Short mmCIF file of C-alpha atoms and ligand atoms in Angstrom, two decimals:
data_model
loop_
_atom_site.label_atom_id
_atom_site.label_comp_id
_atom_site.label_asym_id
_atom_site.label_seq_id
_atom_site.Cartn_x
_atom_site.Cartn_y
_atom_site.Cartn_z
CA UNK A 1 0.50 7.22 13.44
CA UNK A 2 -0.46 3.88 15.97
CA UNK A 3 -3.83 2.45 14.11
CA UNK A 4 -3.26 -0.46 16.53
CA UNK A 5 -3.17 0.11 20.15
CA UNK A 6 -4.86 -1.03 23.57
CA UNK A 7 -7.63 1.02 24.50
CA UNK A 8 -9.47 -0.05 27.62
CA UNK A 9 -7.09 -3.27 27.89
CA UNK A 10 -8.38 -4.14 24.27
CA UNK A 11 -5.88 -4.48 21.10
CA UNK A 12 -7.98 -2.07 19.05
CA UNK A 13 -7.35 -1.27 15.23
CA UNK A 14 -8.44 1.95 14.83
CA UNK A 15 -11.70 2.26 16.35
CA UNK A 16 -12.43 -1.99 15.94
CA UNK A 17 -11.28 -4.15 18.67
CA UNK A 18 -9.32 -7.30 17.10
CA UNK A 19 -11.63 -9.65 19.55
CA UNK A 20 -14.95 -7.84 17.21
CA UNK A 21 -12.94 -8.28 14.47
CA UNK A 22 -12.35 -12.05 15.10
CA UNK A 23 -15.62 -12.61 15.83
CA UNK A 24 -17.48 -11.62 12.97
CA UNK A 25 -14.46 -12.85 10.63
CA UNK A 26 -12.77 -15.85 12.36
CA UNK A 27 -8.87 -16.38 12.88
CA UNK A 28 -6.41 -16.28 10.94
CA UNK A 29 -7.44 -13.09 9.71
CA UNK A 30 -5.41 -10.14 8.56
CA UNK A 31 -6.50 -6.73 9.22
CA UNK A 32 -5.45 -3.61 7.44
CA UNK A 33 -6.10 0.07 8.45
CA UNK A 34 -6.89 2.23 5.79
CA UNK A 35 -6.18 5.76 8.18
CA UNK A 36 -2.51 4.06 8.26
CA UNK A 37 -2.09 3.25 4.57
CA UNK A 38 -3.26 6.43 3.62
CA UNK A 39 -0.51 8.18 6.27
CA UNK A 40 2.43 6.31 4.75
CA UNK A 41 1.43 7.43 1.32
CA UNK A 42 0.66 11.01 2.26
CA UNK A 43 4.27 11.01 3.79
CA UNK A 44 5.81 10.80 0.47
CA UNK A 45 3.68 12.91 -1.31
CA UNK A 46 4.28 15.45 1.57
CA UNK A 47 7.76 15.68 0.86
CA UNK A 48 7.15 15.61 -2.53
CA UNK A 49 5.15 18.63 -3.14
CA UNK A 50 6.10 21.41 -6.10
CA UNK A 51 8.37 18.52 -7.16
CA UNK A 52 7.81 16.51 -10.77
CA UNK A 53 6.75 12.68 -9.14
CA UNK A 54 4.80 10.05 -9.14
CA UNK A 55 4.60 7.50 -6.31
CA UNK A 56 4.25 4.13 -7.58
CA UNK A 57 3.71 1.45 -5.12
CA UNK A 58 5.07 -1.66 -5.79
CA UNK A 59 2.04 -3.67 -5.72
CA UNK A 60 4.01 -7.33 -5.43
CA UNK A 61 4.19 -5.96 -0.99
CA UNK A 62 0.32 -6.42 -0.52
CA UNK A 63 -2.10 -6.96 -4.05
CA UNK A 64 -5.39 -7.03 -1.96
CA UNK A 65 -7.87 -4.98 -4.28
CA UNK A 66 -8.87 -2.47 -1.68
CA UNK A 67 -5.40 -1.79 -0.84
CA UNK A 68 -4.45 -0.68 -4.57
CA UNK A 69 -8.23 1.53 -4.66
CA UNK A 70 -6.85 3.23 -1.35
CA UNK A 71 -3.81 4.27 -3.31
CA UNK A 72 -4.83 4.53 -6.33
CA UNK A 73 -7.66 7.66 -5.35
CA UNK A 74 -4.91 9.24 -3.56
CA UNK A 75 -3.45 9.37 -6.95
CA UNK A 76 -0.56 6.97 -6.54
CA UNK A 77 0.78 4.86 -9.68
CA UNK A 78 2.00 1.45 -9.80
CA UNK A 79 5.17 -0.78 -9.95
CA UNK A 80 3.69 -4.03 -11.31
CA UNK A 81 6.09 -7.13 -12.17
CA UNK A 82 3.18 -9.33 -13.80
CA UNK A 83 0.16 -9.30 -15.75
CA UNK A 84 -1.65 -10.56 -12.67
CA UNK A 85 -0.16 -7.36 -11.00
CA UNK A 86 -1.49 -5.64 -13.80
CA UNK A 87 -5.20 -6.38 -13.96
CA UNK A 88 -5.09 -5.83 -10.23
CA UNK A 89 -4.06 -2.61 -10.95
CA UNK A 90 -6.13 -1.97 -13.64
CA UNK A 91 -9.55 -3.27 -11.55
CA UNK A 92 -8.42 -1.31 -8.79
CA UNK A 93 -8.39 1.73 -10.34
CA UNK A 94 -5.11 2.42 -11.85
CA UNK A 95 -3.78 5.18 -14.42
CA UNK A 96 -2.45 3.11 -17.20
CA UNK A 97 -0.06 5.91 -17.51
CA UNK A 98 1.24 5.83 -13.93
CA UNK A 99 2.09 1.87 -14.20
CA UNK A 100 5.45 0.67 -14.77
CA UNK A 101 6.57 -2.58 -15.49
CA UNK A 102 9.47 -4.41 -13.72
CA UNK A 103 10.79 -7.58 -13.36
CA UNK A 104 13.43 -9.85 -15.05
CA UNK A 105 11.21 -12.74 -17.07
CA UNK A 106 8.75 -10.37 -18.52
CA UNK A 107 6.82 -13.02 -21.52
CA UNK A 108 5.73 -11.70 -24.47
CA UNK A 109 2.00 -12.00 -23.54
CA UNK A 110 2.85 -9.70 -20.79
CA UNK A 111 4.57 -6.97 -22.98
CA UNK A 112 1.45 -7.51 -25.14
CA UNK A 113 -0.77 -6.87 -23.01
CA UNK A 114 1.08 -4.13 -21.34
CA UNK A 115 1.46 -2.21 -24.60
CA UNK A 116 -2.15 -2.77 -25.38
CA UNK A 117 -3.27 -1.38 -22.07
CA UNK A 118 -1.06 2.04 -22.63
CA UNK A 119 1.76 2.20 -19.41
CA UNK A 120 4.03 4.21 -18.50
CA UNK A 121 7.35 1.96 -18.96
CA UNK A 122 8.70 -0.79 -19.16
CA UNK A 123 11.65 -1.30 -16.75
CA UNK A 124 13.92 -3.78 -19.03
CA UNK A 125 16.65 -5.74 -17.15
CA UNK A 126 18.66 -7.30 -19.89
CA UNK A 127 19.84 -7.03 -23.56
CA UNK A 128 17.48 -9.88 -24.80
CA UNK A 129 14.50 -8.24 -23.23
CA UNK A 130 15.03 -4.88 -25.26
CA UNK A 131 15.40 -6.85 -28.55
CA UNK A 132 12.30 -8.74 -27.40
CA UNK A 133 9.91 -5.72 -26.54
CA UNK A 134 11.09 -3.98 -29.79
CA UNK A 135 9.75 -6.98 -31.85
CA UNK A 136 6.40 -7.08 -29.69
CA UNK A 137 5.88 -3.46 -30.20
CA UNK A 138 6.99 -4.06 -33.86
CA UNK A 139 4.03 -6.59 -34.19
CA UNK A 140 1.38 -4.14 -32.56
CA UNK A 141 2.47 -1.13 -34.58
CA UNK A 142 3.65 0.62 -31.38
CA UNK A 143 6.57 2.01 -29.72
CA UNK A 144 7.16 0.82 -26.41
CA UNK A 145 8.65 3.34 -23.63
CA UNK A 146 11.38 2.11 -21.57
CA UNK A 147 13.88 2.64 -19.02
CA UNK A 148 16.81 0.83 -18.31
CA UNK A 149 17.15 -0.96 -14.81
CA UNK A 150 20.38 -0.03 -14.17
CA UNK A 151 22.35 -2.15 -11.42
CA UNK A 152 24.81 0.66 -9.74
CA UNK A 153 26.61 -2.11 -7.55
CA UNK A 154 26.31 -0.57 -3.96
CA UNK A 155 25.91 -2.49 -0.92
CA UNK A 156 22.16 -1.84 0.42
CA UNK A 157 23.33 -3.63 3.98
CA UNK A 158 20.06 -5.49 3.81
CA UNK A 159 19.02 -9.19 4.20
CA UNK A 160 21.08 -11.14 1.10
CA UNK A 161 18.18 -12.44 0.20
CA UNK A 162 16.26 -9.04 -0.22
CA UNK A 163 19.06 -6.84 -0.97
CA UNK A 164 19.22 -6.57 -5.54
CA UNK A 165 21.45 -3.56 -6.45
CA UNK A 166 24.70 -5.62 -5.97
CA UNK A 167 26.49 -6.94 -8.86
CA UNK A 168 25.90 -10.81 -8.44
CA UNK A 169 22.30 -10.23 -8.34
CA UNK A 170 20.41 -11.63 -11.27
CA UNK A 171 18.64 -8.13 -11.17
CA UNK A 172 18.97 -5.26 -13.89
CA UNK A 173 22.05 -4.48 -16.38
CA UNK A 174 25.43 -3.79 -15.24
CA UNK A 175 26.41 0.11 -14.84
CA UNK A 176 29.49 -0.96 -17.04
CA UNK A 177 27.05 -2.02 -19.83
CA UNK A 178 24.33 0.42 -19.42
CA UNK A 179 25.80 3.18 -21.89
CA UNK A 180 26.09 0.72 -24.83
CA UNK A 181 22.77 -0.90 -24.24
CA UNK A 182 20.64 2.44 -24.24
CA UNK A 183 22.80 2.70 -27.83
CA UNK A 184 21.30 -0.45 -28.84
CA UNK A 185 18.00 0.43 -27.24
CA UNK A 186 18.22 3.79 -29.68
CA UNK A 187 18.54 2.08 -32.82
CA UNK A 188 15.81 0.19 -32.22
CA UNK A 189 12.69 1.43 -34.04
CA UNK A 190 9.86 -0.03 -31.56
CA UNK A 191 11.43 1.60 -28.93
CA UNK A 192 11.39 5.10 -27.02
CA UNK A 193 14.09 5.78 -24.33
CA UNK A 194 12.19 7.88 -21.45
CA UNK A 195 14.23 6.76 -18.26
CA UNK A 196 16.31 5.10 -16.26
CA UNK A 197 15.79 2.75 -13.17
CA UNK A 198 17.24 1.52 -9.94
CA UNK A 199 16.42 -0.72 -7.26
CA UNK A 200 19.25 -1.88 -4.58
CA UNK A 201 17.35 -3.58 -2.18
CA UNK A 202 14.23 -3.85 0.66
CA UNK A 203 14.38 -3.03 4.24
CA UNK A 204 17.02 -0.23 3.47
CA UNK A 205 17.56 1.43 7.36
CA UNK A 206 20.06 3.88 6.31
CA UNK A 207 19.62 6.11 3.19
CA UNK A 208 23.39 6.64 2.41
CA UNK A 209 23.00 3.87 -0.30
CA UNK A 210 20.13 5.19 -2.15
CA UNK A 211 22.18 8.87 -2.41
CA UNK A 212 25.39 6.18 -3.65
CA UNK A 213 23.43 4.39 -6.37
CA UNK A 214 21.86 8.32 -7.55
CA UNK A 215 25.51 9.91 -7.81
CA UNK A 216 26.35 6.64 -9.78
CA UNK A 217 23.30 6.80 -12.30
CA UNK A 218 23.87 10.64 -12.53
CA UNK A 219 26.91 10.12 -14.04
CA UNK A 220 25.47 7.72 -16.32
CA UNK A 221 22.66 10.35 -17.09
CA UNK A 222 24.93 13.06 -17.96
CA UNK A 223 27.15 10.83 -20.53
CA UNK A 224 23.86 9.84 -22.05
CA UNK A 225 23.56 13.22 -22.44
CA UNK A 226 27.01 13.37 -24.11
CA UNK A 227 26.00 10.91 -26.91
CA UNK A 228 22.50 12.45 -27.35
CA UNK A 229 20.35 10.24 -25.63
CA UNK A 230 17.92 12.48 -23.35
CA UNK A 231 16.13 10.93 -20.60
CA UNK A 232 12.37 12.09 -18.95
CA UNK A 233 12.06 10.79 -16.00
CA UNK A 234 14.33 8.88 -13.00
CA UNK A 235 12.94 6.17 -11.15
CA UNK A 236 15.05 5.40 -7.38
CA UNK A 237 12.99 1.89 -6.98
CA UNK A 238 11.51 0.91 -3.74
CA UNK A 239 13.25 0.00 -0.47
CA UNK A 240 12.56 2.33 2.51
CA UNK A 241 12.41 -0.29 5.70
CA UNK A 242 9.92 0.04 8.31
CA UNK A 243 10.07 -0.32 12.17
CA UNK A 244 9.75 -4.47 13.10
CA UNK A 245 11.44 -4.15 16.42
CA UNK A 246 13.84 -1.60 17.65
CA UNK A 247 15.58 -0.55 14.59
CA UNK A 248 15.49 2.72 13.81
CA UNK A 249 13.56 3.69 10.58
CA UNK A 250 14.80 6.87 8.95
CA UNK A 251 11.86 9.37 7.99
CA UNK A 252 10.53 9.55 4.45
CA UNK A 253 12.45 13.33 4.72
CA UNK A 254 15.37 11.81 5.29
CA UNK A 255 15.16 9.69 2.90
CA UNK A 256 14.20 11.74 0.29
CA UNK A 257 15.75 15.23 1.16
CA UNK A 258 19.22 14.49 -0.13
CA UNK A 259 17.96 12.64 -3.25
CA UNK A 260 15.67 15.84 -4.07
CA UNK A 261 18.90 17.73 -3.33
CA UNK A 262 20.77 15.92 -6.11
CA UNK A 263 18.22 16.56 -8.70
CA UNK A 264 17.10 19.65 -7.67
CA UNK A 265 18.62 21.05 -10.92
CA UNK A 266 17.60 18.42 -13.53
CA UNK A 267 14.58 19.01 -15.09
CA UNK A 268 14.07 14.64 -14.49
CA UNK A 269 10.62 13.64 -13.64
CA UNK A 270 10.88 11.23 -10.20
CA UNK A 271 9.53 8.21 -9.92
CA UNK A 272 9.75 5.74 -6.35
CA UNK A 273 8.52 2.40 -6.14
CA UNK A 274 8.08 2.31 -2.07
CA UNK A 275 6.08 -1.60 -1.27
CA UNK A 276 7.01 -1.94 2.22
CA UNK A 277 7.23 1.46 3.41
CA UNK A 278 3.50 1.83 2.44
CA UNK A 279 1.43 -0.92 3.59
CA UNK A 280 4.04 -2.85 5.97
CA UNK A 281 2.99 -1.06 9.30
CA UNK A 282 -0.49 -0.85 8.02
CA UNK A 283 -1.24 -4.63 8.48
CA UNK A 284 -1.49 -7.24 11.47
CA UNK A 285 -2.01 -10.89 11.12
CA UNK A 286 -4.91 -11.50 13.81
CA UNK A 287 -4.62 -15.55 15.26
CA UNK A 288 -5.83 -17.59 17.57
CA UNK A 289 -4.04 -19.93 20.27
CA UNK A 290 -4.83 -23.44 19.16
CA UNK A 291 -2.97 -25.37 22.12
CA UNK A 292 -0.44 -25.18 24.98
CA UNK A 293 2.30 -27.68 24.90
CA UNK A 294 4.82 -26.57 27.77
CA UNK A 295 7.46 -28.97 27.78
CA UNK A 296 10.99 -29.72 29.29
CA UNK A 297 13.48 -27.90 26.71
CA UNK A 298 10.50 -25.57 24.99
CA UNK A 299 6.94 -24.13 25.45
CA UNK A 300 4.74 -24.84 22.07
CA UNK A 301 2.41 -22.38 21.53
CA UNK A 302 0.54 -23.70 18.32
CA UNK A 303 -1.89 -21.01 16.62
CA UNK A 304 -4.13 -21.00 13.84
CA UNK A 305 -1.64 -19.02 11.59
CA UNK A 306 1.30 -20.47 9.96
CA UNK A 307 4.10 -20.34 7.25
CA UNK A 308 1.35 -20.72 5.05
CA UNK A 309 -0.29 -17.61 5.99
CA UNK A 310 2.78 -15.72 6.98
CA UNK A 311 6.32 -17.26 5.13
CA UNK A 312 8.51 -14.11 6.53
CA UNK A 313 9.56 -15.61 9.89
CA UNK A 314 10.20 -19.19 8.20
CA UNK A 315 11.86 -17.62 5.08
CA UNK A 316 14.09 -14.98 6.18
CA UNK A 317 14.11 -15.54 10.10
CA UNK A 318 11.87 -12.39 9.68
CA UNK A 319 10.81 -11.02 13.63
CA UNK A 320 7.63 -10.08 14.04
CA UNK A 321 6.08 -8.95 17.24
CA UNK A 322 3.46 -10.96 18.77
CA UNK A 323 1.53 -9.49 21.22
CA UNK A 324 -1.98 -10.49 22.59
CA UNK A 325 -5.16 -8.97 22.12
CA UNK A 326 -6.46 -8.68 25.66
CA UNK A 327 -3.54 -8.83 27.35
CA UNK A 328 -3.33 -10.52 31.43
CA UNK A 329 -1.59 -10.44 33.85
CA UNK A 330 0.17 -13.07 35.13
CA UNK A 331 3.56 -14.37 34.92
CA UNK A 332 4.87 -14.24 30.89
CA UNK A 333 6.63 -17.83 29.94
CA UNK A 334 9.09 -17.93 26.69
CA UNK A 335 6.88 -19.51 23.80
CA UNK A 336 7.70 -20.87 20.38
CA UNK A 337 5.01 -19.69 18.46
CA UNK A 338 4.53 -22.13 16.00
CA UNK A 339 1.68 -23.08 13.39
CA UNK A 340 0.28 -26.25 12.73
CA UNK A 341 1.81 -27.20 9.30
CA UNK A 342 4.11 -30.34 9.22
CA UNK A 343 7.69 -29.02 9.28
CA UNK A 344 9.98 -27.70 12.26
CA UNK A 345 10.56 -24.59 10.61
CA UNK A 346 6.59 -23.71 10.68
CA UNK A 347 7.16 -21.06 13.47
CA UNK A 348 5.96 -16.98 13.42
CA UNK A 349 8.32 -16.11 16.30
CA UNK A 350 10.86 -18.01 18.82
CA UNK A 351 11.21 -17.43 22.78
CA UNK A 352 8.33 -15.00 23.04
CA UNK A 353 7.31 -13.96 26.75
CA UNK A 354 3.63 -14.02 27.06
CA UNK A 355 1.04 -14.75 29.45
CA UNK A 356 -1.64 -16.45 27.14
CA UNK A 357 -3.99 -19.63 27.29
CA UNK A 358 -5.60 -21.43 24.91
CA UNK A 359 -8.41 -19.62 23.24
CA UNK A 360 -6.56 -16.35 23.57
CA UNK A 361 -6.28 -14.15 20.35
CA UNK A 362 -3.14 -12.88 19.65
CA UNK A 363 -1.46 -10.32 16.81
CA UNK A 364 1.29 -11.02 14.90
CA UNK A 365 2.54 -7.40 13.37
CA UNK A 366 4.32 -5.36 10.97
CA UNK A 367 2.82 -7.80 8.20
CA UNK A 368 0.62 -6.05 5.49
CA UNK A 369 4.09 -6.17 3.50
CA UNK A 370 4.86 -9.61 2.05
CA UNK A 371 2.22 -11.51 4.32
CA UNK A 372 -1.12 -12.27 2.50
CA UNK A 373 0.78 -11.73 -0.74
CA UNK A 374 3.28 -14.16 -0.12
CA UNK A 375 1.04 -16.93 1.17
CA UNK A 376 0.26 -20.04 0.10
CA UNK A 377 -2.28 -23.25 0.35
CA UNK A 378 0.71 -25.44 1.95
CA UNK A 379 -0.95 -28.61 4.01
CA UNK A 380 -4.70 -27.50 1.73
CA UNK A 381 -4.66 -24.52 3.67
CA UNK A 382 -7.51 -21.91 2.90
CA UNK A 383 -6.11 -18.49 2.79
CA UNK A 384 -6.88 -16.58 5.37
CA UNK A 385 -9.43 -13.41 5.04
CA UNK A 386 -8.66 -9.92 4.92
CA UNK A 387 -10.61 -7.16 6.30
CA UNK A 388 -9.75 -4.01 6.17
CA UNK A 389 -10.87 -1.40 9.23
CA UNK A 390 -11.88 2.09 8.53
CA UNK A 391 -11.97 4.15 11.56
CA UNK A 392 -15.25 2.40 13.22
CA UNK A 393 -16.17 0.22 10.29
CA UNK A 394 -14.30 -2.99 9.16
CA UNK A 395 -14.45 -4.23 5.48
CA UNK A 396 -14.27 -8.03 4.55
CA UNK A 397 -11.77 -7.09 1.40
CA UNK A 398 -10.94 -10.97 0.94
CA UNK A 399 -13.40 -13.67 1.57
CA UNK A 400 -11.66 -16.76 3.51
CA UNK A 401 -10.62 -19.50 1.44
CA UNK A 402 -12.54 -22.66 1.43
CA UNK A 403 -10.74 -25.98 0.83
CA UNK A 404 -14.13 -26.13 -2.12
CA UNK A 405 -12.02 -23.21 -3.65
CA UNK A 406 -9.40 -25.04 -3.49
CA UNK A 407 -10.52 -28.50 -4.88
CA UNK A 408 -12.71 -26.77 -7.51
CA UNK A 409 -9.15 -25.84 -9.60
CA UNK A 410 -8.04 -29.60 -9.67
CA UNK A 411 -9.94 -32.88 -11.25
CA UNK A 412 -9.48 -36.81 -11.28
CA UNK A 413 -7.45 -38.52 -14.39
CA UNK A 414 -10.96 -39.50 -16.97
N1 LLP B 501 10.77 -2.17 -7.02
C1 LLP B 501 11.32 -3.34 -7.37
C2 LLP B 501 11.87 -3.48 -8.72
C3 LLP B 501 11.38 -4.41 -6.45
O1 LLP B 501 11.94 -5.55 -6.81
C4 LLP B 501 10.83 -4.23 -5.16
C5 LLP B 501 10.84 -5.32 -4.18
C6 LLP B 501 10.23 -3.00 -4.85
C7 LLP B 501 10.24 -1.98 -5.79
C8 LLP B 501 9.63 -2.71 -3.52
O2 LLP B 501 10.57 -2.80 -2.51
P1 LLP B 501 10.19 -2.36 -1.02
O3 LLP B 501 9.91 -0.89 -1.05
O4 LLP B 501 8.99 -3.15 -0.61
O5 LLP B 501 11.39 -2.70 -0.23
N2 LLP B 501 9.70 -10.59 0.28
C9 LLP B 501 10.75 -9.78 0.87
C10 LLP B 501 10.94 -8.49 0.12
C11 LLP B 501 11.23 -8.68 -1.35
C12 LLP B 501 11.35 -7.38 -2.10
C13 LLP B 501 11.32 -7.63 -3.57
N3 LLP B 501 11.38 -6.46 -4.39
C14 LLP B 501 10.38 -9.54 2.33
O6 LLP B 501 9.37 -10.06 2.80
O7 LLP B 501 11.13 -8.87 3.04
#
């Protein structure tokens, strides 16, 4: 599915050009479309039909409100790694019982409050934080359902700084230790063993590691078994990539087709935590051209967007496309795209070819994963707003910022 093409030489999301759209909302602006959000969930539960699942989306990709409702009445659950995450969740929409918990600091307000609201599981990633959740549970009368996160040490091929399943990662328990932690995790009373967990990584192109790290924890499930420790469900984490360039993204079949295969037998409830794969290609970051500044050794074009709004290009020399909105036709120059905070690595893409003046609206794409949610009020920045476009109608979903908003959190010494 394209929710963003030109129709009649006009960028158009859905059935919205980006010029309306930046119009009635000002620039920067990010713009989700619901038609695509809902595709890229309906792809996983399309492969997943007759089988025991739940899709939980890792809400820490995209957190915006309306995003989680979208999901959430499609009947998706929720990987949540805060008590902010949470209440999103939970004012969105969510299932308590679909909403698992990961994450590697996880306070004891959190657990609190997660045990109070009912979830699914907790995904524990260390020793300490079993023998911590047992004593909140203890303290609420309650038993607390967990899985282990289980690290099975494959390579994921990914970005180092995005790839988790390896064994220097600070993530999850080593598969070496596994076995005698669920022990422990048996003998404690406030406790009740219902899974196990993996993640290896984001941006995962080629799904021979995912079908690595599920032979791995199937061997740990089976001598479980052996010592008498049963498990309900299996949870394969997130980390499907998505199309940014030319890379080749495999199909949620692919993806999924020899995992089912593998389980096919095991009467193991599924559970995925896809973030990128479900709202990445569902979101463009709409901006405006703020200034030329051709020059002898590089072409500035400085926008209205910048690391603030969009950290992936700064952070991970991330490439996004950037393409106009109406596009013209003369000659294309090389451009660094660059934003207007104060630091050289401020820039959303290098040596782009476009024919653009100042004025012109352009979209930066591929972002509705880890943009908005990963943005911050660098230089007093106001966040940028998010609408979100549904078919002919578009949805302010987040207000802009103002700098008021921002001010209003802060005060003088008395
Ligand atoms: N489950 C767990 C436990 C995770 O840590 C993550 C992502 C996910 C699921 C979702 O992974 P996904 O399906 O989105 O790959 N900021 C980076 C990505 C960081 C991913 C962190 N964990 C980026 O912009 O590429």
């Amino acid at each position: 599915m394209t929710p963003f093409a030109l129709k009649n030489g006009q960028l158009c999301a859905e059935a919205v050009t980006f010029s309306d759209i930046a119009e009635r909302f000002g620039t920067p602006c990010y713009v989700y479309s619901r038609a695509a959000l809902e595709a890229a969930l309906d792809e996983f539960h399309q492969e997943l039909i007759g089988v025991d699942s739940l899709v939980c989306y890792a809400v820490k990709a995209n957190s915006n409100l309306a995003v989680l409702n979208v999901f959430a009445q499609r009947g998706a659950g929720f990987d949540i790694v805060s008590t902010g995450e949470l209440k999103r969740a939970l004012a969105a929409g969510a299932t308590p019982k679909k909403i698992v918990f990961s994450g590697v600091g996880k306070s004891k307000s959190e657990m609190e409050f997660a045990l109070s609201v009912g979830i699914l599981c907790f995904n524990v990633e260390s020793a300490p934080e079993l023998d911590r959740l047992n004593e909140v549970a203890a303290h609420l009368g309650k038993k607390a359902p967990i899985s282990l996160r289980v690290n099975p040490n494959v390579d994921a091929k990914t970005h180092p700084y995005i790839s988790t399943g390896l064994k220097e990662n600070k993530f999850g328990v080593a598969y070496e230790d596994a076995l005698k932690l669920y022990q422990h995790a048996a003998s404690l009373p406030n406790l009740e063993i219902v899974g196990i967990d993996c993640h290896i990584g984001s941006q995962l192109l080629d799904p021979a590691p995912f079908a690595e790290a599920l032979d791995k924890i199937l061997l740990l499930i089976d001598q479980l078994a052996a010592k008498g420790i049963h498990l309900h469900h299996i949870d394969l984490g997130g980390g499907l990539g998505i199309q940014y360039k030319d890379e080749q993204a495999p199909t949620v079949k692919s993806y999924l087709q020899p995992l089912l295969k593998k389980l096919k037998d095991r009467s193991l409830k599924i559970l995925l935590e896809p973030g990128r794969r479900l709202v990445g290609n569902a979101g463009v970051l709409l901006t405006q051209v703020e200034y030329l500044k051709p020059g002898e050794v590089k072409n500035f074009a400085v926008i209205d967007a910048a690391m603030n709004d969009l950290a992936r290009p700064s952070l991970y020399d991330a490439w996004h496309n950037i393409v106009p909105v109406v596009p013209r036709s003369g000659k294309s120059i090389n451009w660094e795209v660059v934003g207007p905070i104060c630091e050289s690595g401020d820039f959303l893409g290098h040596d782009r070819p476009l024919s653009i003046e100042p004025g012109d609206l352009l979209a930066i794409m591929s972002v509705g994963a880890y943009g908005m949610a990963m943005s911050s009020n660098y230089n007093t920045r106001p966040r940028a707003a998010e609408v979100m476009v549904d078919q002919s109608q578009v949805f302010l979903v987040r207000r802009r910022e103002t700098v008021e908003d921002l001010l209003a959190l802060e005060c003088l010494l008395p």
